[in-house]
Amino acid sequence: MSDLDQLQRDLLAAIGSADLAGLEDIRVSALGKSGSVTGLLKTLGGMSPEERQTTGPRIHALREAVTEALTGRKAGLEREALDARLAGETLDMTLPVDVPAAGTVHPVSQVMDELAEIFADLGFAVATGPEIEDDWHNFTALNIPESHPARAMHDTFYLPDQPDGERKMLLRTHTSPVQIRTMVDQQPPIRIIAPGRTYRSDSDATHTPMFHQVEGLVIDKGITLGHLKWTLETFLKAYFERDDIVLRLRPSYFPFTEPSAEVDVGYTIQNGKRAIGGSDHWMEVLGSGMVHPKVIAACGLDPDEWQGFAFGCGIDRLAMLKYGMDDLRAFFDGDIRWLKHYGFAALDVPTLSGGVGA
Ligand code: PHE
């Protein structure tokens, strides 16, 4: 075996068993300025043309083999190191963490779950709609045309004009546009509630720019005000978990219902605190009425065939009344101490049999 072959074998063997630092030493000792292979390349200049023709290619091949072996081994070692590191750094996501979960279920979420439970028992489905609405769904279809004063009363947040200038977009000011979306999408009979976020440019102890409402809608044949009153009474009795709930329907006005009624719930003062039930004092809890024939027609249904009732109720207000908070703004402060005090454990799922108040 020639010296060249021997040198190649020795070098490749050394490379094969070297670690990353060792590889660098070998590279310098073979291919560095005074390395063994570099030394051989330097001898080419002093060779006769014939000798150079035979030996030259062999030396070049040797240099190439060594370079290739060095790069290959280096890449292999680096990959192995990376694999080892990744394996060492895996986290077992199924292991319990040692910090106990700090959050609780927000009273608004809890009340929404309670509402869904109560109304599901009465045969109502839960419907949803977008918070960014167009003004047709939020106003026009609800019998609030452009010039209507109710538009001004809603303190609407409008979005900047659309490039196509077509639909004016806004943050929905109530959950009533879900009435429209449901009637447009579904054939009656319809029984839905629609809980969700609503927005008005208003802020004090009892108003926040973002608040929550629940809408109720029933569309069927032969629906009367009596159905509305029974439904609201049944709902409020289940919600407050008391049988002595007294309701008072006051004539009122909403463009999308006719006749319209505002609903007050009676309460008494016990030990200086408000207690729902009885009829010493009254508090307004929701707006309601028979769906206006124009609204039914705007959704493509025949108002002579279909009638219905609708109601809208502030969820934050409902939560405050049941769980005894007195400042609405605290609902949205994100203060963990408030949430710990008023919040609900994740497993407190409201059921009618267990008491919706959990
Ligand atoms: N959308 C009304 C409001 O926000 C409430 C309402 C809903 C009244 C449905 C009647 C019927 O004030």
Tab-separated table of C-alpha atoms and ligand atoms in Angstrom:
chain	number	residue	atom	x	y	z
A	1	MET	CA	0.000	0.000	0.000
A	2	SER	CA	1.378	3.422	-0.906
A	3	ASP	CA	2.051	6.132	1.645
A	4	LEU	CA	-0.815	8.126	0.192
A	5	ASP	CA	-3.286	5.311	0.761
A	6	GLN	CA	-1.981	4.792	4.253
A	7	LEU	CA	-2.257	8.498	5.073
A	8	GLN	CA	-5.841	8.551	3.750
A	9	ARG	CA	-6.818	5.517	5.844
A	10	ASP	CA	-5.266	6.980	8.996
A	11	LEU	CA	-6.936	10.331	8.480
A	12	LEU	CA	-10.377	8.867	7.722
A	13	ALA	CA	-10.151	6.542	10.731
A	14	ALA	CA	-9.214	9.447	12.985
A	15	ILE	CA	-12.063	11.561	11.593
A	16	GLY	CA	-14.514	8.699	12.102
A	17	SER	CA	-13.861	8.566	15.824
A	18	ALA	CA	-13.215	12.258	16.585
A	19	ASP	CA	-15.508	14.590	18.493
A	20	LEU	CA	-16.142	18.178	17.355
A	21	ALA	CA	-12.989	19.594	18.968
A	22	GLY	CA	-10.917	16.664	17.695
A	23	LEU	CA	-12.219	17.244	14.162
A	24	GLU	CA	-10.856	20.777	14.165
A	25	ASP	CA	-7.417	19.492	15.275
A	26	ILE	CA	-7.422	16.949	12.464
A	27	ARG	CA	-8.462	19.577	9.933
A	28	VAL	CA	-5.562	21.808	10.953
A	29	SER	CA	-3.078	18.940	11.010
A	30	ALA	CA	-4.102	17.765	7.522
A	31	LEU	CA	-5.385	20.779	5.608
A	32	GLY	CA	-3.891	23.691	7.606
A	33	LYS	CA	-0.928	25.763	6.380
A	34	SER	CA	1.614	23.209	7.471
A	35	GLY	CA	-0.727	20.242	7.407
A	36	SER	CA	0.223	16.841	6.015
A	37	VAL	CA	-2.002	17.028	2.930
A	38	THR	CA	-1.052	20.638	2.286
A	39	GLY	CA	2.580	19.517	2.476
A	40	LEU	CA	1.943	16.909	-0.204
A	41	LEU	CA	0.261	19.455	-2.447
A	42	LYS	CA	3.344	21.638	-2.123
A	43	THR	CA	5.548	18.812	-3.476
A	44	LEU	CA	3.653	18.945	-6.793
A	45	GLY	CA	5.676	21.942	-7.944
A	46	GLY	CA	8.968	20.057	-7.724
A	47	MET	CA	7.778	16.969	-9.626
A	48	SER	CA	8.536	16.035	-13.193
A	49	PRO	CA	5.532	16.432	-15.539
A	50	GLU	CA	5.071	12.651	-15.791
A	51	GLU	CA	5.172	12.154	-12.056
A	52	ARG	CA	2.804	15.049	-11.562
A	53	GLN	CA	0.352	13.463	-13.973
A	54	THR	CA	0.108	10.270	-11.991
A	55	THR	CA	0.598	11.522	-8.424
A	56	GLY	CA	-1.213	14.872	-8.810
A	57	PRO	CA	-4.731	13.464	-9.147
A	58	ARG	CA	-4.138	11.087	-6.216
A	59	ILE	CA	-3.108	13.902	-3.908
A	60	HIS	CA	-6.081	15.999	-4.972
A	61	ALA	CA	-8.370	13.001	-4.453
A	62	LEU	CA	-6.889	12.570	-0.986
A	63	ARG	CA	-7.587	16.197	-0.145
A	64	GLU	CA	-11.129	15.882	-1.392
A	65	ALA	CA	-11.802	12.667	0.543
A	66	VAL	CA	-10.477	14.212	3.748
A	67	THR	CA	-12.494	17.423	3.271
A	68	GLU	CA	-15.628	15.460	2.578
A	69	ALA	CA	-15.130	13.175	5.573
A	70	LEU	CA	-14.558	16.208	7.820
A	71	THR	CA	-17.759	17.965	6.660
A	72	GLY	CA	-19.817	14.782	6.871
A	73	ARG	CA	-18.616	13.900	10.348
A	74	LYS	CA	-19.095	17.481	11.545
A	75	ALA	CA	-22.685	17.628	10.270
A	76	GLY	CA	-23.423	14.241	11.863
A	77	LEU	CA	-22.004	15.286	15.222
A	78	GLU	CA	-23.901	18.570	15.178
A	79	ARG	CA	-27.165	16.807	14.381
A	80	GLU	CA	-26.590	14.353	17.196
A	81	ALA	CA	-25.856	17.203	19.601
A	82	LEU	CA	-29.045	18.980	18.550
A	83	ASP	CA	-31.133	15.828	18.912
A	84	ALA	CA	-29.721	15.231	22.352
A	85	ARG	CA	-30.456	18.808	23.340
A	86	LEU	CA	-34.011	18.671	22.048
A	87	ALA	CA	-34.620	15.372	23.806
A	88	GLY	CA	-33.249	16.836	27.024
A	89	GLU	CA	-35.416	19.934	26.737
A	90	THR	CA	-38.818	18.301	26.214
A	91	LEU	CA	-41.547	19.312	28.619
A	92	ASP	CA	-44.157	16.824	29.689
A	93	MET	CA	-47.251	18.934	29.157
A	94	THR	CA	-49.378	16.363	30.961
A	95	LEU	CA	-47.556	16.894	34.243
A	96	PRO	CA	-49.435	19.057	36.753
A	97	VAL	CA	-47.822	22.453	37.362
A	98	ASP	CA	-47.142	23.357	40.955
A	99	VAL	CA	-48.871	26.774	40.827
A	100	PRO	CA	-52.597	26.410	41.487
A	101	ALA	CA	-54.822	27.920	38.768
A	102	ALA	CA	-55.453	31.507	39.848
A	103	GLY	CA	-58.516	32.499	37.787
A	104	THR	CA	-62.169	31.773	38.303
A	105	VAL	CA	-65.238	31.876	36.086
A	106	HIS	CA	-66.420	35.482	35.648
A	107	PRO	CA	-69.947	36.162	36.963
A	108	VAL	CA	-71.011	37.275	33.461
A	109	SER	CA	-69.979	33.906	32.017
A	110	GLN	CA	-71.687	32.169	34.903
A	111	VAL	CA	-74.941	34.072	34.321
A	112	MET	CA	-74.784	33.344	30.580
A	113	ASP	CA	-74.491	29.639	31.397
A	114	GLU	CA	-77.417	29.919	33.810
A	115	LEU	CA	-79.537	31.625	31.125
A	116	ALA	CA	-78.719	28.960	28.547
A	117	GLU	CA	-79.673	26.274	31.064
A	118	ILE	CA	-82.968	27.904	32.040
A	119	PHE	CA	-84.031	28.641	28.462
A	120	ALA	CA	-82.893	25.273	27.102
A	121	ASP	CA	-85.397	23.759	29.504
A	122	LEU	CA	-88.094	25.925	27.861
A	123	GLY	CA	-87.048	24.776	24.378
A	124	PHE	CA	-84.898	27.766	23.382
A	125	ALA	CA	-81.683	27.396	21.361
A	126	VAL	CA	-78.719	29.751	21.774
A	127	ALA	CA	-78.073	31.981	18.737
A	128	THR	CA	-75.154	34.318	18.075
A	129	GLY	CA	-74.320	37.192	15.749
A	130	PRO	CA	-71.309	39.408	15.000
A	131	GLU	CA	-70.312	42.247	17.337
A	132	ILE	CA	-69.308	44.324	14.305
A	133	GLU	CA	-72.653	44.804	12.593
A	134	ASP	CA	-73.957	46.762	9.650
A	135	ASP	CA	-76.565	49.384	10.228
A	136	TRP	CA	-79.269	47.457	8.380
A	137	HIS	CA	-79.227	44.623	10.962
A	138	ASN	CA	-78.669	46.899	13.961
A	139	PHE	CA	-81.204	49.574	13.000
A	140	THR	CA	-83.028	49.607	9.663
A	141	ALA	CA	-84.455	46.086	9.752
A	142	LEU	CA	-85.522	46.761	13.342
A	143	ASN	CA	-87.750	49.560	12.101
A	144	ILE	CA	-85.262	52.269	13.025
A	145	PRO	CA	-84.769	54.122	9.720
A	146	GLU	CA	-81.955	56.584	9.209
A	147	SER	CA	-83.815	59.659	10.454
A	148	HIS	CA	-85.169	57.902	13.553
A	149	PRO	CA	-84.282	59.587	16.889
A	150	ALA	CA	-83.587	56.152	18.418
A	151	ARG	CA	-80.356	56.062	16.403
A	152	ALA	CA	-79.081	59.076	18.292
A	153	MET	CA	-80.205	57.611	21.616
A	154	HIS	CA	-78.028	54.543	21.128
A	155	ASP	CA	-74.686	56.425	21.374
A	156	THR	CA	-73.360	54.240	18.605
A	157	PHE	CA	-69.684	53.546	17.955
A	158	TYR	CA	-69.391	53.762	14.169
A	159	LEU	CA	-66.474	52.250	12.269
A	160	PRO	CA	-64.657	54.367	9.664
A	161	ASP	CA	-66.411	54.379	6.296
A	162	GLN	CA	-65.833	51.315	4.132
A	163	PRO	CA	-63.796	51.879	0.957
A	164	ASP	CA	-66.765	50.734	-1.144
A	165	GLY	CA	-68.902	53.240	0.793
A	166	GLU	CA	-71.668	50.674	0.858
A	167	ARG	CA	-72.508	49.314	4.265
A	168	LYS	CA	-72.031	51.483	7.296
A	169	MET	CA	-70.422	49.291	9.973
A	170	LEU	CA	-70.773	49.769	13.729
A	171	LEU	CA	-70.373	47.983	17.029
A	172	ARG	CA	-73.788	46.529	17.740
A	173	THR	CA	-75.633	48.634	20.302
A	174	HIS	CA	-77.901	45.776	21.394
A	175	THR	CA	-78.381	42.061	20.755
A	176	SER	CA	-81.569	42.741	18.743
A	177	PRO	CA	-79.773	42.375	15.354
A	178	VAL	CA	-79.561	38.660	16.216
A	179	GLN	CA	-83.376	38.626	15.975
A	180	ILE	CA	-83.021	39.751	12.365
A	181	ARG	CA	-80.245	37.295	11.519
A	182	THR	CA	-82.231	34.427	13.006
A	183	MET	CA	-85.474	35.279	11.193
A	184	VAL	CA	-83.615	35.727	7.891
A	185	ASP	CA	-81.775	32.394	8.298
A	186	GLN	CA	-84.385	30.122	9.866
A	187	GLN	CA	-87.937	29.124	9.185
A	188	PRO	CA	-90.345	29.588	12.113
A	189	PRO	CA	-91.233	28.336	14.618
A	190	ILE	CA	-88.256	30.080	16.236
A	191	ARG	CA	-87.287	30.069	19.889
A	192	ILE	CA	-83.864	31.511	20.634
A	193	ILE	CA	-81.916	33.453	23.175
A	194	ALA	CA	-78.863	35.415	22.091
A	195	PRO	CA	-76.448	36.398	24.850
A	196	GLY	CA	-73.450	38.517	23.949
A	197	ARG	CA	-71.429	41.715	24.066
A	198	THR	CA	-72.918	45.056	23.111
A	199	TYR	CA	-71.404	48.546	22.888
A	200	ARG	CA	-72.480	52.106	23.557
A	201	SER	CA	-70.462	55.250	24.112
A	202	ASP	CA	-71.441	55.648	27.742
A	203	SER	CA	-69.567	55.318	31.029
A	204	ASP	CA	-70.477	55.733	34.709
A	205	ALA	CA	-71.176	53.510	37.737
A	206	THR	CA	-74.049	51.780	35.942
A	207	HIS	CA	-72.886	52.036	32.308
A	208	THR	CA	-69.748	50.727	30.625
A	209	PRO	CA	-68.896	51.183	26.917
A	210	MET	CA	-69.003	47.409	26.544
A	211	PHE	CA	-71.741	45.516	28.336
A	212	HIS	CA	-73.724	42.319	27.932
A	213	GLN	CA	-77.268	41.640	26.892
A	214	VAL	CA	-79.400	38.629	26.292
A	215	GLU	CA	-82.018	38.767	23.590
A	216	GLY	CA	-85.035	36.466	23.500
A	217	LEU	CA	-87.141	35.813	20.421
A	218	VAL	CA	-90.145	33.604	19.794
A	219	ILE	CA	-91.822	33.498	16.369
A	220	ASP	CA	-94.740	31.132	15.840
A	221	LYS	CA	-98.449	31.174	15.073
A	222	GLY	CA	-100.893	32.657	17.573
A	223	ILE	CA	-98.288	34.067	19.972
A	224	THR	CA	-99.683	36.631	22.427
A	225	LEU	CA	-98.540	38.972	25.181
A	226	GLY	CA	-99.649	36.254	27.620
A	227	HIS	CA	-96.906	33.940	26.321
A	228	LEU	CA	-94.393	36.738	26.814
A	229	LYS	CA	-95.428	37.392	30.401
A	230	TRP	CA	-95.437	33.695	31.341
A	231	THR	CA	-92.013	33.167	29.763
A	232	LEU	CA	-90.455	36.119	31.580
A	233	GLU	CA	-92.002	35.093	34.901
A	234	THR	CA	-90.806	31.523	34.517
A	235	PHE	CA	-87.347	32.722	33.537
A	236	LEU	CA	-86.964	35.180	36.418
A	237	LYS	CA	-88.283	32.705	39.003
A	238	ALA	CA	-85.769	30.108	37.840
A	239	TYR	CA	-82.965	32.667	37.670
A	240	PHE	CA	-83.491	34.201	41.114
A	241	GLU	CA	-84.501	30.797	42.506
A	242	ARG	CA	-87.587	32.222	44.199
A	243	ASP	CA	-91.302	31.679	43.668
A	244	ASP	CA	-92.419	35.025	45.044
A	245	ILE	CA	-91.158	37.030	42.067
A	246	VAL	CA	-93.638	39.737	41.078
A	247	LEU	CA	-93.406	41.377	37.662
A	248	ARG	CA	-94.876	44.651	36.538
A	249	LEU	CA	-95.228	45.333	32.808
A	250	ARG	CA	-95.181	49.041	32.065
A	251	PRO	CA	-96.278	50.320	28.635
A	252	SER	CA	-93.240	51.579	26.809
A	253	TYR	CA	-91.878	52.205	23.341
A	254	PHE	CA	-89.347	50.370	21.179
A	255	PRO	CA	-89.432	50.840	17.396
A	256	PHE	CA	-89.198	47.066	16.839
A	257	THR	CA	-92.010	45.939	19.150
A	258	GLU	CA	-95.678	46.878	19.275
A	259	PRO	CA	-97.029	46.952	21.891
A	260	SER	CA	-93.888	47.365	23.988
A	261	ALA	CA	-93.452	46.897	27.708
A	262	GLU	CA	-90.705	47.557	30.164
A	263	VAL	CA	-90.584	44.950	32.866
A	264	ASP	CA	-89.931	45.765	36.513
A	265	VAL	CA	-89.248	43.199	39.177
A	266	GLY	CA	-90.439	43.802	42.742
A	267	TYR	CA	-88.059	43.804	45.692
A	268	THR	CA	-88.074	44.439	49.409
A	269	ILE	CA	-85.438	45.857	51.709
A	270	GLN	CA	-84.207	43.381	54.287
A	271	ASN	CA	-81.567	44.473	56.811
A	272	GLY	CA	-80.750	47.411	54.597
A	273	LYS	CA	-80.166	45.178	51.562
A	274	ARG	CA	-82.185	44.707	48.391
A	275	ALA	CA	-83.931	41.323	48.262
A	276	ILE	CA	-85.689	40.315	45.033
A	277	GLY	CA	-89.303	39.267	45.658
A	278	GLY	CA	-92.389	41.004	47.014
A	279	SER	CA	-93.664	44.297	45.660
A	280	ASP	CA	-92.544	47.091	48.008
A	281	HIS	CA	-90.187	48.584	45.412
A	282	TRP	CA	-89.667	48.123	41.679
A	283	MET	CA	-86.630	47.861	39.537
A	284	GLU	CA	-86.515	47.788	35.759
A	285	VAL	CA	-84.862	44.636	34.436
A	286	LEU	CA	-85.778	44.318	30.779
A	287	GLY	CA	-87.427	45.661	27.642
A	288	SER	CA	-89.879	43.572	25.681
A	289	GLY	CA	-92.876	43.497	23.395
A	290	MET	CA	-94.623	41.840	20.486
A	291	VAL	CA	-92.355	41.793	17.423
A	292	HIS	CA	-93.428	44.627	15.106
A	293	PRO	CA	-95.051	43.383	11.865
A	294	LYS	CA	-92.618	45.585	9.904
A	295	VAL	CA	-89.675	43.716	11.470
A	296	ILE	CA	-91.188	40.345	10.578
A	297	ALA	CA	-91.768	41.565	7.020
A	298	ALA	CA	-88.221	42.991	6.746
A	299	CYS	CA	-86.951	39.441	7.367
A	300	GLY	CA	-89.032	38.054	4.523
A	301	LEU	CA	-91.778	36.489	6.659
A	302	ASP	CA	-95.504	37.161	6.380
A	303	PRO	CA	-96.628	39.078	9.489
A	304	ASP	CA	-100.217	37.902	8.991
A	305	GLU	CA	-99.054	34.330	9.384
A	306	TRP	CA	-96.323	34.696	12.011
A	307	GLN	CA	-96.314	36.601	15.287
A	308	GLY	CA	-93.943	36.637	18.157
A	309	PHE	CA	-92.445	38.355	21.149
A	310	ALA	CA	-88.970	39.575	21.925
A	311	PHE	CA	-87.173	40.791	24.985
A	312	GLY	CA	-83.778	42.226	25.790
A	313	CYS	CA	-82.134	42.209	29.164
A	314	GLY	CA	-78.834	43.469	30.586
A	315	ILE	CA	-76.815	40.498	31.773
A	316	ASP	CA	-74.460	42.559	33.920
A	317	ARG	CA	-77.447	44.019	35.741
A	318	LEU	CA	-78.872	40.520	36.263
A	319	ALA	CA	-75.568	39.366	37.728
A	320	MET	CA	-75.354	42.392	40.031
A	321	LEU	CA	-78.873	41.788	41.331
A	322	LYS	CA	-78.333	38.124	42.031
A	323	TYR	CA	-74.781	38.179	43.357
A	324	GLY	CA	-74.803	41.566	45.093
A	325	MET	CA	-72.200	43.676	43.283
A	326	ASP	CA	-72.864	47.404	43.200
A	327	ASP	CA	-70.368	48.890	40.713
A	328	LEU	CA	-70.579	47.707	37.146
A	329	ARG	CA	-67.117	49.009	36.284
A	330	ALA	CA	-65.492	46.421	38.569
A	331	PHE	CA	-66.775	43.755	36.167
A	332	PHE	CA	-64.224	44.851	33.600
A	333	ASP	CA	-61.281	45.936	35.787
A	334	GLY	CA	-59.630	42.528	35.575
A	335	ASP	CA	-58.834	42.624	39.310
A	336	ILE	CA	-58.061	39.087	40.463
A	337	ARG	CA	-59.147	39.879	44.056
A	338	TRP	CA	-62.621	40.883	42.812
A	339	LEU	CA	-62.805	37.765	40.681
A	340	LYS	CA	-61.759	35.553	43.589
A	341	HIS	CA	-64.494	37.097	45.683
A	342	TYR	CA	-67.300	36.975	43.132
A	343	GLY	CA	-66.063	34.352	40.658
A	344	PHE	CA	-67.151	30.760	40.300
A	345	ALA	CA	-65.130	27.559	40.247
A	346	ALA	CA	-64.773	26.069	36.771
A	347	LEU	CA	-66.714	23.007	37.836
A	348	ASP	CA	-69.705	24.968	39.172
A	349	VAL	CA	-71.739	24.210	36.069
A	350	PRO	CA	-75.270	25.508	36.570
A	351	THR	CA	-78.053	22.947	36.324
A	352	LEU	CA	-81.720	23.377	37.047
A	353	SER	CA	-81.785	20.390	39.373
A	354	GLY	CA	-78.680	21.524	41.257
A	355	GLY	CA	-79.875	25.153	41.424
A	356	VAL	CA	-78.734	27.409	38.594
A	357	GLY	CA	-76.913	29.604	41.081
A	358	ALA	CA	-74.484	26.695	41.615
B	1	PHE	N1	-82.894	46.168	22.258
B	1	PHE	C1	-83.545	46.849	23.347
B	1	PHE	C2	-82.487	47.642	24.111
B	1	PHE	O1	-81.345	47.423	23.986
B	1	PHE	C3	-84.227	45.889	24.297
B	1	PHE	C4	-85.381	45.149	23.678
B	1	PHE	C5	-85.177	43.939	23.024
B	1	PHE	C6	-86.666	45.658	23.756
B	1	PHE	C7	-86.246	43.260	22.479
B	1	PHE	C8	-87.721	44.993	23.216
B	1	PHE	C9	-87.517	43.794	22.580
B	1	PHE	O2	-82.791	48.534	24.849
